[in-house]
Short mmCIF file of C-alpha atoms and ligand atoms in Angstrom, two decimals:
data_model
loop_
_atom_site.label_atom_id
_atom_site.label_comp_id
_atom_site.label_asym_id
_atom_site.label_seq_id
_atom_site.Cartn_x
_atom_site.Cartn_y
_atom_site.Cartn_z
CA MET A 1 125.30 58.70 68.67
CA LYS A 2 125.08 58.84 72.43
CA TYR A 3 125.25 62.26 74.09
CA ASP A 4 126.56 62.93 77.59
CA PHE A 5 127.13 66.09 79.59
CA ALA A 6 129.80 66.86 82.17
CA GLY A 7 131.15 69.67 84.31
CA GLY A 8 134.83 69.77 85.23
CA PRO A 9 138.28 70.48 83.81
CA ALA A 10 139.21 69.18 80.36
CA GLY A 11 141.97 67.11 81.95
CA SER A 12 139.45 64.98 83.82
CA LEU A 13 137.58 63.83 80.67
CA THR A 14 138.28 60.16 80.04
CA ASP A 15 137.09 60.00 76.41
CA ASP A 16 139.47 58.79 73.68
CA THR A 17 139.63 62.28 72.17
CA VAL A 18 139.00 65.65 73.80
CA ILE A 19 138.29 68.76 71.71
CA CYS A 20 139.01 72.30 72.97
CA PHE A 21 138.82 75.72 71.27
CA THR A 22 140.90 78.84 71.08
CA THR A 23 140.70 82.11 69.20
CA GLU A 24 143.80 83.50 67.46
CA ILE A 25 146.84 83.76 69.73
CA LYS A 26 150.36 85.20 69.46
CA ASN A 27 151.60 83.26 72.49
CA VAL A 28 150.31 80.82 75.08
CA ALA A 29 148.42 82.95 77.60
CA GLY A 30 145.52 82.32 79.99
CA LYS A 31 144.91 79.51 82.42
CA PHE A 32 143.19 77.19 79.95
CA LEU A 33 145.87 77.27 77.23
CA LYS A 34 148.67 77.09 79.82
CA GLU A 35 147.14 73.89 81.22
CA ILE A 36 147.11 72.41 77.74
CA ASP A 37 150.69 73.53 77.16
CA VAL A 38 151.89 71.92 80.39
CA ALA A 39 150.02 68.72 79.55
CA ALA A 40 151.63 68.71 76.12
CA GLY A 41 155.09 69.18 77.65
CA GLY A 42 155.37 72.67 76.17
CA GLY A 43 154.13 71.37 72.84
CA LEU A 44 151.63 74.16 72.33
CA THR A 45 154.28 76.84 72.89
CA ARG A 46 156.49 75.14 70.30
CA LEU A 47 153.65 74.95 67.75
CA VAL A 48 152.83 78.63 68.28
CA GLU A 49 156.49 79.72 68.11
CA SER A 50 157.08 77.77 64.92
CA GLY A 51 153.96 79.31 63.37
CA GLU A 52 152.36 75.89 62.91
CA PHE A 53 149.41 76.86 65.05
CA SER A 54 148.01 80.26 65.91
CA GLY A 55 144.30 79.59 66.45
CA LYS A 56 143.32 80.71 62.96
CA GLU A 57 140.09 79.37 61.60
CA GLY A 58 140.49 75.84 60.30
CA GLU A 59 143.66 75.02 62.25
CA ILE A 60 143.78 71.85 64.34
CA ALA A 61 146.59 71.13 66.82
CA SER A 62 146.77 67.50 67.86
CA PHE A 63 148.50 66.29 71.06
CA VAL A 64 148.90 62.59 71.73
CA SER A 65 148.83 61.31 75.33
CA PRO A 66 148.93 64.72 77.07
CA ALA A 67 150.44 64.31 80.55
CA GLU A 68 148.01 64.65 83.50
CA PHE A 69 145.08 64.48 81.05
CA ALA A 70 142.87 61.41 81.20
CA THR A 71 142.36 61.39 77.43
CA GLY A 72 144.66 59.85 74.88
CA ARG A 73 144.31 62.68 72.39
CA LEU A 74 143.73 66.39 72.72
CA LEU A 75 142.61 68.43 69.73
CA LEU A 76 142.79 72.22 69.90
CA LEU A 77 140.65 73.92 67.25
CA GLY A 78 141.26 77.42 65.93
CA LEU A 79 138.24 79.74 65.82
CA GLY A 80 139.91 82.73 64.14
CA SER A 81 139.79 86.34 65.28
CA PRO A 82 138.27 86.80 68.76
CA LYS A 83 136.32 89.79 67.44
CA LYS A 84 134.58 87.63 64.86
CA VAL A 85 133.75 84.61 67.00
CA ALA A 86 130.12 83.65 66.48
CA ALA A 87 127.97 80.54 66.57
CA ASP A 88 129.00 79.71 63.02
CA SER A 89 132.68 79.66 64.06
CA PHE A 90 131.83 76.65 66.23
CA ARG A 91 129.69 75.09 63.51
CA ARG A 92 132.57 75.41 61.06
CA ALA A 93 135.27 74.22 63.48
CA MET A 94 133.23 71.17 64.47
CA GLY A 95 132.27 70.51 60.86
CA LEU A 96 135.91 70.42 59.88
CA VAL A 97 137.04 68.25 62.79
CA SER A 98 134.12 65.86 62.25
CA ARG A 99 136.06 64.29 59.35
CA TYR A 100 139.48 64.47 61.05
CA LYS A 101 141.00 61.05 61.72
CA GLY A 102 142.01 62.05 65.25
CA LEU A 103 138.29 62.14 65.91
CA THR A 104 136.79 59.55 63.57
CA LYS A 105 139.20 56.84 64.73
CA ALA A 106 138.10 57.43 68.34
CA GLN A 107 135.09 55.70 69.79
CA THR A 108 134.32 58.29 72.42
CA ALA A 109 134.99 61.99 72.32
CA ALA A 110 134.39 65.02 74.48
CA VAL A 111 133.94 68.65 73.48
CA HIS A 112 135.07 71.04 76.21
CA PHE A 113 133.87 74.62 75.77
CA GLY A 114 136.20 76.23 78.33
CA GLU A 115 135.47 79.94 78.50
CA PHE A 116 132.92 79.85 75.65
CA THR A 117 129.61 79.61 77.49
CA ASP A 118 127.10 80.96 74.95
CA ARG A 119 124.10 78.67 74.28
CA ASP A 120 124.28 79.42 70.58
CA TYR A 121 127.87 78.16 70.53
CA PHE A 122 126.81 74.87 72.14
CA GLN A 123 123.99 74.39 69.65
CA ALA A 124 126.11 75.28 66.63
CA ALA A 125 128.90 72.93 67.75
CA ALA A 126 126.44 70.05 68.02
CA GLU A 127 125.08 70.91 64.58
CA GLY A 128 128.53 71.13 62.99
CA LEU A 129 129.57 67.74 64.29
CA LEU A 130 126.59 66.00 62.66
CA LEU A 131 126.46 68.12 59.51
CA GLY A 132 130.16 67.81 58.67
CA SER A 133 130.34 64.03 58.82
CA PHE A 134 127.31 63.33 56.62
CA ARG A 135 127.85 60.76 53.89
CA LEU A 136 125.23 58.87 51.94
CA LEU A 137 126.40 55.25 51.94
CA ASP A 138 123.11 53.60 50.92
CA TYR A 139 124.21 53.16 47.33
CA LYS A 140 127.73 51.87 48.04
CA THR A 141 128.44 48.16 48.28
CA GLY A 142 131.06 46.05 50.02
CA GLU A 143 133.71 47.81 52.08
CA ALA A 144 132.82 51.21 50.66
CA ALA A 145 129.38 50.88 52.28
CA GLU A 146 130.92 50.70 55.74
CA ASN A 147 131.05 53.84 57.79
CA ASP A 148 134.66 54.40 58.80
CA ASN A 149 133.57 56.88 61.45
CA ARG A 150 133.90 54.90 64.70
CA LEU A 151 132.57 57.60 66.98
CA THR A 152 129.65 56.36 69.07
CA SER A 153 129.48 58.76 71.99
CA VAL A 154 130.14 62.45 72.57
CA THR A 155 130.34 64.24 75.90
CA PHE A 156 129.72 67.98 75.91
CA ALA A 157 131.53 69.60 78.82
CA LEU A 158 131.98 72.88 80.67
CA PRO A 159 134.53 73.85 83.35
CA ASP A 160 131.88 73.68 86.08
CA LYS A 161 128.30 72.48 86.51
CA LYS A 162 126.76 75.97 86.40
CA ARG A 163 125.58 76.12 82.79
CA LEU A 164 125.12 72.39 82.33
CA ARG A 165 121.36 72.57 81.81
CA ALA A 166 121.74 75.29 79.19
CA LEU A 167 124.40 73.14 77.52
CA GLN A 168 122.17 70.10 77.46
CA GLY A 169 119.15 71.97 76.08
CA ALA A 170 121.20 73.66 73.37
CA VAL A 171 122.98 70.47 72.31
CA GLU A 172 119.71 68.57 72.07
CA ARG A 173 118.23 71.35 69.98
CA GLY A 174 121.28 71.38 67.73
CA GLN A 175 121.12 67.62 67.34
CA ILE A 176 117.45 67.66 66.31
CA ILE A 177 117.93 70.54 63.88
CA ALA A 178 121.03 68.99 62.31
CA GLU A 179 119.23 65.67 61.93
CA GLY A 180 116.46 67.58 60.17
CA GLN A 181 118.97 69.07 57.79
CA LEU A 182 120.51 65.62 57.19
CA LEU A 183 117.08 64.28 56.34
CA ALA A 184 116.71 67.02 53.73
CA ARG A 185 120.14 66.16 52.30
CA ARG A 186 119.26 62.47 52.20
CA LEU A 187 115.94 63.09 50.42
CA ALA A 188 117.51 65.48 47.91
CA SER A 189 120.38 63.05 47.21
CA THR A 190 118.03 60.15 46.55
CA PRO A 191 117.93 59.33 42.82
CA ALA A 192 114.69 60.04 41.00
CA ASN A 193 114.05 56.33 40.37
CA ASP A 194 113.95 55.80 44.15
CA LEU A 195 112.01 58.99 44.85
CA THR A 196 109.12 59.12 42.41
CA PRO A 197 106.18 61.26 43.55
CA ARG A 198 104.45 58.10 44.79
CA LYS A 199 107.48 56.87 46.73
CA TYR A 200 108.01 60.38 48.09
CA ALA A 201 104.45 60.43 49.39
CA GLY A 202 105.04 57.08 51.06
CA LYS A 203 108.18 58.38 52.77
CA ALA A 204 106.34 61.46 54.02
CA GLN A 205 103.62 59.25 55.49
CA GLN A 206 106.21 57.13 57.30
CA LEU A 207 107.83 60.25 58.73
CA ALA A 208 104.46 61.66 59.79
CA LYS A 209 103.66 58.47 61.67
CA LYS A 210 107.07 58.35 63.31
CA PHE A 211 107.20 61.97 64.43
CA GLY A 212 103.55 62.70 65.13
CA PHE A 213 102.05 64.92 62.47
CA LYS A 214 99.32 64.41 59.89
CA CYS A 215 100.04 63.61 56.26
CA LYS A 216 97.32 63.50 53.65
CA ILE A 217 98.08 62.56 50.06
CA LEU A 218 96.10 63.68 47.03
CA ASP A 219 96.51 61.26 44.10
CA GLU A 220 96.11 62.23 40.44
CA LYS A 221 92.34 61.91 40.63
CA ALA A 222 92.06 64.09 43.72
CA ILE A 223 94.45 66.60 42.12
CA ALA A 224 92.19 66.70 39.07
CA ALA A 225 89.15 67.13 41.31
CA GLU A 226 90.94 70.14 42.84
CA LYS A 227 91.33 71.52 39.30
CA MET A 228 95.08 71.92 39.73
CA GLY A 229 95.56 72.36 36.00
CA ALA A 230 99.01 73.91 36.28
CA LEU A 231 100.38 70.98 38.29
CA LEU A 232 98.66 68.46 36.00
CA GLY A 233 100.10 70.22 32.96
CA VAL A 234 103.61 69.58 34.27
CA ALA A 235 102.83 66.01 35.29
CA GLN A 236 101.13 64.90 32.08
CA GLY A 237 104.36 64.13 30.23
CA SER A 238 105.43 61.46 32.68
CA VAL A 239 104.27 57.87 33.21
CA GLU A 240 104.69 58.53 36.95
CA PRO A 241 101.53 60.14 38.36
CA PRO A 242 101.83 63.27 40.54
CA ARG A 243 101.04 63.50 44.23
CA PHE A 244 100.10 66.45 46.40
CA LEU A 245 101.32 66.11 49.99
CA ILE A 246 99.53 67.91 52.81
CA LEU A 247 101.39 67.92 56.14
CA GLU A 248 99.78 69.26 59.28
CA TYR A 249 101.55 69.74 62.57
CA ASP A 250 99.24 71.01 65.31
CA GLY A 251 101.53 72.31 68.03
CA GLY A 252 99.56 75.51 68.58
CA LYS A 253 96.18 76.22 70.10
CA ALA A 254 93.14 74.80 68.35
CA GLY A 255 91.81 77.44 65.98
CA GLN A 256 95.12 79.27 65.70
CA LYS A 257 95.80 80.10 62.04
CA PRO A 258 98.70 78.03 60.75
CA VAL A 259 101.91 79.16 59.12
CA ALA A 260 102.06 77.42 55.76
CA LEU A 261 105.25 76.20 54.08
CA VAL A 262 105.12 75.34 50.39
CA GLY A 263 107.94 73.36 48.78
CA LYS A 264 108.69 72.64 45.13
CA GLY A 265 108.74 68.87 44.72
CA VAL A 266 109.87 68.19 41.15
CA THR A 267 111.43 64.77 41.65
CA PHE A 268 113.11 65.03 38.26
CA ASP A 269 113.26 68.05 35.97
CA SER A 270 114.31 67.11 32.44
CA GLY A 271 112.91 70.41 31.20
CA GLY A 272 110.09 68.60 29.39
CA ILE A 273 109.74 69.34 25.65
CA SER A 274 111.96 72.38 26.28
CA LEU A 275 114.56 69.76 27.13
CA LYS A 276 117.58 70.71 29.22
CA PRO A 277 121.10 70.09 27.90
CA SER A 278 122.40 66.70 29.05
CA LEU A 279 125.42 68.19 30.87
CA ASN A 280 124.62 68.00 34.59
CA MET A 281 121.01 67.01 33.96
CA HIS A 282 121.45 64.32 36.61
CA GLU A 283 121.54 67.11 39.19
CA MET A 284 117.85 67.68 38.48
CA LYS A 285 116.98 64.77 40.77
CA GLN A 286 117.45 67.51 43.35
CA ASP A 287 114.68 69.69 41.99
CA MET A 288 112.63 68.65 45.00
CA ALA A 289 115.09 70.19 47.49
CA GLY A 290 112.62 72.95 48.45
CA SER A 291 110.04 70.35 49.39
CA ALA A 292 112.70 68.33 51.25
CA ALA A 293 113.41 71.44 53.34
CA VAL A 294 109.68 71.84 54.02
CA LEU A 295 109.11 68.19 54.97
CA SER A 296 112.25 68.12 57.11
CA THR A 297 111.28 71.37 58.82
CA VAL A 298 107.88 69.96 59.73
CA VAL A 299 109.62 66.87 61.15
CA THR A 300 111.99 69.14 63.09
CA ALA A 301 109.18 71.35 64.39
CA ALA A 302 107.35 68.25 65.61
CA ARG A 303 110.48 66.90 67.31
CA LEU A 304 111.09 70.26 68.98
CA GLY A 305 107.45 70.45 69.99
CA LEU A 306 107.02 73.99 68.65
CA LYS A 307 103.87 75.68 69.97
CA LEU A 308 102.60 76.56 66.54
CA ASN A 309 100.27 75.17 63.90
CA ILE A 310 102.19 74.44 60.71
CA VAL A 311 100.97 73.27 57.33
CA GLY A 312 103.36 71.87 54.72
CA LEU A 313 102.21 71.70 51.10
CA ILE A 314 104.22 69.76 48.55
CA PRO A 315 103.25 69.38 44.90
CA ALA A 316 105.32 66.40 43.74
CA THR A 317 105.77 65.54 40.07
CA GLU A 318 108.26 64.68 37.37
CA ASN A 319 108.80 67.03 34.43
CA MET A 320 109.30 64.78 31.39
CA PRO A 321 109.05 64.99 27.61
CA SER A 322 106.73 62.53 25.83
CA GLY A 323 103.93 62.39 23.29
CA LYS A 324 101.59 63.41 26.08
CA ALA A 325 103.75 66.21 27.42
CA THR A 326 102.78 69.87 27.45
CA LYS A 327 103.97 71.62 24.28
CA PRO A 328 105.34 75.15 24.26
CA GLY A 329 102.40 77.37 23.40
CA ASP A 330 99.86 75.22 25.24
CA ILE A 331 97.62 77.05 27.67
CA HIS A 332 96.65 75.57 31.04
CA VAL A 333 94.04 76.73 33.51
CA SER A 334 95.37 77.00 37.06
CA ARG A 335 93.40 76.06 40.18
CA LYS A 336 92.77 79.74 40.74
CA GLY A 337 91.24 80.01 37.26
CA LYS A 338 94.00 82.17 35.79
CA THR A 339 95.18 80.95 32.39
CA ILE A 340 98.87 80.37 31.72
CA GLU A 341 100.55 80.22 28.33
CA ILE A 342 103.44 77.77 28.55
CA ILE A 343 106.29 79.47 26.73
CA ASN A 344 108.94 77.16 28.15
CA THR A 345 108.10 73.78 29.66
CA ASP A 346 111.30 74.05 31.72
CA ALA A 347 109.71 76.83 33.78
CA GLU A 348 107.64 74.18 35.56
CA GLY A 349 108.39 74.96 39.21
CA ARG A 350 106.33 78.16 39.23
CA LEU A 351 103.42 76.24 37.70
CA ILE A 352 103.18 73.64 40.42
CA LEU A 353 103.78 76.32 43.08
CA ALA A 354 100.96 78.41 41.60
CA ASP A 355 98.43 75.68 42.37
CA ALA A 356 99.99 74.91 45.76
CA LEU A 357 99.97 78.59 46.82
CA ASP A 358 96.33 78.82 45.81
CA TYR A 359 95.56 75.65 47.76
CA ALA A 360 97.12 77.26 50.87
CA ASN A 361 93.96 79.41 51.07
CA GLU A 362 92.12 76.30 52.28
CA PHE A 363 93.97 76.63 55.58
CA ASP A 364 93.39 80.36 56.13
CA PRO A 365 97.12 80.77 56.89
CA GLN A 366 98.58 83.66 58.88
CA ALA A 367 101.59 83.64 56.54
CA VAL A 368 103.02 81.51 53.73
CA ILE A 369 106.66 80.84 52.89
CA ASP A 370 107.58 78.89 49.78
CA VAL A 371 110.95 77.28 49.13
CA ALA A 372 111.99 76.21 45.65
CA THR A 373 114.89 75.42 43.34
CA LEU A 374 113.19 77.81 40.95
CA THR A 375 115.66 79.68 38.77
CA GLY A 376 119.22 78.99 37.63
CA ALA A 377 119.60 82.78 37.57
CA THR A 378 120.15 82.77 41.36
CA LEU A 379 123.70 81.63 40.60
CA TYR A 380 124.35 84.99 38.95
CA ILE A 381 122.86 86.95 41.86
CA LEU A 382 124.41 85.52 45.04
CA GLY A 383 126.30 82.50 43.73
CA TYR A 384 126.46 79.55 46.11
CA ALA A 385 126.73 81.93 49.08
CA GLY A 386 123.09 82.67 49.78
CA ALA A 387 119.50 82.52 48.60
CA PRO A 388 117.53 85.41 47.08
CA ILE A 389 114.19 86.00 48.77
CA LEU A 390 111.25 88.18 47.82
CA GLY A 391 107.67 88.68 48.91
CA ASN A 392 104.86 91.07 49.71
CA ASN A 393 105.46 91.84 53.38
CA ASN A 394 108.55 93.55 54.78
CA LYS A 395 108.02 92.26 58.31
CA LEU A 396 107.99 88.67 57.13
CA LEU A 397 111.04 89.26 54.93
CA GLU A 398 112.85 90.88 57.88
CA ARG A 399 112.08 87.83 60.01
CA ILE A 400 113.59 85.59 57.40
CA GLU A 401 116.61 87.90 57.21
CA ALA A 402 116.99 87.69 61.01
CA GLY A 403 116.66 83.90 60.88
CA ALA A 404 119.31 83.79 58.18
CA GLU A 405 121.63 85.90 60.30
CA ALA A 406 121.14 83.61 63.30
CA THR A 407 121.62 80.34 61.40
CA SER A 408 124.18 81.38 58.76
CA GLU A 409 121.86 80.19 56.00
CA ARG A 410 122.14 83.47 54.19
CA VAL A 411 119.46 85.30 52.22
CA TRP A 412 119.15 88.63 50.42
CA THR A 413 115.91 90.39 49.58
CA LEU A 414 115.07 91.37 45.99
CA PRO A 415 112.28 93.72 44.89
CA ILE A 416 109.33 92.98 42.61
CA TRP A 417 108.53 95.96 40.41
CA ASN A 418 105.77 96.50 37.87
CA ASP A 419 108.33 96.09 35.08
CA HIS A 420 108.80 92.52 36.29
CA ARG A 421 105.05 91.97 36.56
CA ASP A 422 104.67 93.21 32.97
CA GLN A 423 107.21 90.63 31.84
CA MET A 424 104.82 87.86 32.87
CA LYS A 425 101.75 89.05 30.92
CA SER A 426 100.64 86.99 27.93
CA ASN A 427 99.23 88.23 24.66
CA ILE A 428 96.44 85.69 24.59
CA ALA A 429 96.28 84.20 28.12
CA ASP A 430 96.47 85.87 31.54
CA LEU A 431 100.11 85.00 32.13
CA VAL A 432 103.15 83.47 30.48
CA ASN A 433 105.27 81.05 32.49
CA SER A 434 108.53 82.51 31.17
CA GLY A 435 109.24 86.17 30.72
CA GLY A 436 112.60 85.86 29.04
CA ARG A 437 116.10 86.10 30.44
CA ALA A 438 115.84 89.43 32.23
CA ALA A 439 115.75 89.24 36.03
CA GLY A 440 114.83 85.55 35.91
CA THR A 441 114.59 85.11 39.67
CA ILE A 442 112.43 88.19 40.19
CA ALA A 443 110.25 87.44 37.16
CA ALA A 444 109.50 84.01 38.64
CA GLY A 445 108.51 85.73 41.89
CA ALA A 446 106.32 88.17 39.98
CA PHE A 447 104.58 85.16 38.44
CA LEU A 448 103.99 83.47 41.82
CA GLU A 449 102.57 86.70 43.25
CA ASN A 450 99.52 86.21 41.00
CA PHE A 451 98.51 83.13 42.96
CA ILE A 452 98.87 84.26 46.57
CA GLY A 453 95.92 85.05 48.81
CA ASP A 454 95.35 87.85 51.26
CA TRP A 455 98.28 86.93 53.49
CA PRO A 456 101.94 87.79 54.01
CA TRP A 457 104.04 85.74 51.61
CA ALA A 458 107.74 85.15 51.08
CA HIS A 459 109.55 83.12 48.45
CA ILE A 460 113.01 81.62 48.95
CA ASP A 461 114.81 80.58 45.76
CA ILE A 462 117.37 77.91 46.67
CA ALA A 463 118.31 76.90 43.10
CA ALA A 464 122.03 77.56 43.71
CA VAL A 465 122.48 76.90 47.43
CA ASP A 466 120.77 73.50 47.45
CA LEU A 467 123.87 71.85 46.00
CA GLU A 468 127.33 72.43 47.47
CA PRO A 469 129.74 72.14 44.52
CA SER A 470 133.05 71.53 46.30
CA GLY A 471 132.52 70.96 50.02
CA LYS A 472 132.72 73.40 52.94
CA ALA A 473 133.47 72.91 56.63
CA TYR A 474 130.06 71.54 57.61
CA VAL A 475 128.59 71.09 54.13
CA PRO A 476 130.20 68.15 52.33
CA LYS A 477 129.97 68.12 48.53
CA GLY A 478 126.42 67.37 47.38
CA ALA A 479 122.95 68.20 48.65
CA SER A 480 123.23 70.92 51.32
CA GLY A 481 119.86 70.62 53.03
CA PHE A 482 119.61 74.43 52.92
CA GLY A 483 116.48 75.86 54.50
CA VAL A 484 115.90 73.57 57.46
CA ARG A 485 117.96 75.61 59.94
CA LEU A 486 116.54 78.85 58.56
CA LEU A 487 112.87 77.82 58.57
CA THR A 488 113.15 76.15 61.97
CA GLU A 489 114.61 79.35 63.39
CA VAL A 490 111.87 81.51 61.87
CA LEU A 491 109.15 79.17 63.17
CA SER A 492 110.76 78.83 66.63
CA ASN A 493 110.56 82.61 67.14
CA TRP A 494 107.16 82.98 65.51
CA LYS A 495 104.82 85.73 66.69
CA ARG A 496 101.77 87.10 64.92
CA LEU A 497 102.83 89.49 62.15
N1 BES B 501 114.82 73.51 38.29
C1 BES B 501 115.15 74.56 37.40
C2 BES B 501 116.05 75.62 38.06
C3 BES B 501 117.45 75.17 38.35
C4 BES B 501 118.42 75.30 37.38
C5 BES B 501 117.79 74.68 39.59
C6 BES B 501 119.71 74.90 37.64
C7 BES B 501 119.08 74.29 39.87
C8 BES B 501 120.05 74.40 38.90
C9 BES B 501 113.90 75.25 36.92
O1 BES B 501 112.80 74.44 36.75
C10 BES B 501 114.22 75.84 35.58
O2 BES B 501 114.48 75.08 34.70
N2 BES B 501 114.18 77.15 35.49
C11 BES B 501 114.48 77.83 34.27
C12 BES B 501 113.44 78.89 34.06
C13 BES B 501 113.46 79.49 32.67
C14 BES B 501 113.07 78.44 31.65
C15 BES B 501 112.50 80.66 32.64
C16 BES B 501 115.86 78.44 34.42
O3 BES B 501 116.23 78.89 35.50
O4 BES B 501 116.59 78.42 33.43
MN1 MN B 502 112.79 73.45 34.92
ZN1 ZN B 503 112.74 72.79 37.95
#
């Protein structure tokens, strides 16, 4: 996609399709809407009077060959109540229109912001356009493999040249962030046979080379040398060997402590000997979505040139049943030395995160955030609407909450109480990996807490939000890429805690 920027009235834009916005209206008022109405030969007034269009969220009014306008097609998008207009209104409106034939059949389009001159609106609009039209075509053949979206260039426009630089900066930022989120979707959608831990490591190395960060890979021998017994215990059931990915982006001053991101990279979770039911088991190719968010965030941070040192740690493994697999009741020794009684081999994510969190100490991090599809129980807490978070530092949690507010990747903080910690104690080892059904998401957090170092830590459980079940304005059905916008926002505003 080619991006252009222009200042001037919407009528002067020569692109095939021009997009404009309005909040809810009862009649055609204001200079901007009146211009559109005149161009449409009173067509807007008629649509409003008939009740066909009133600027409600999700509405699209389409005018063909508006008189005096240089474009062949004018689309007016509803943003909903003026009191509730926010960046996400633009993300949603653009997400919706991104699949609309009046846009996808055009080769060139322009987005005119009119009176809406907030940077965040520009950025969100650019994000929505890319996020809404995402489709994975790699596995289609023949005609179905062809992208029917003909759009090749988009001009972002304002009434005058005054805020053009702000527009350009915000659109570029939105483009980079949305592309990061698309990368996460693409990785998470990739079937497990095409994204084994080894292939995943190879992809990460390619990305590191392309975008300018370091990527070191520990193979099974190096993982054993690190005594990552919890990770190896998960990996041992599979014929595919595990990998441990270490990403380093040095955008900050030399010697500045890094912020570490840890992502669960289970490339397929069958449950192991505690085998999952076969219904929807195919979705477990996405059990590496947390790590996809981490890898994609590091890519995004590098592309944005953030002035911060960032480390990304990704334990990548399959969780499979076999004659060599971990059996319920087995005890493994984690890298930290704590012993873990494996009650349920399907509680594998916390095991690989335990060793990865402990490994984070090697980088003397100023804070650590882990992202993981950890517990199905998240579905019963916030549903598909947001991700539960927990941790040991209120300031860090508040930053994540603020980032969630700004990006509309929603989170909600849960507590960890001693009752939950007690759940994770074993009779014969230090810990159990499953403390029963009660408070599953918190119990998993209480387990992870045993492996953190002396640093602020937060855990984001994306088990429900990583997969959009039906399709929303800018999140088509499938892998959502949740976490990239949120983490990028948190890192972009980073200050010492
Ligand atoms: N990867 C799953 C969590 C999951 C479930 C993600 C459904 C997305 C959709 C995780 O490894 C798991 O199996 N967790 C168990 C933990 C239990 C055995 C303590 C769970 O949530 O049931
Ligand atoms: Mn599992
Ligand atoms: Zn899992």
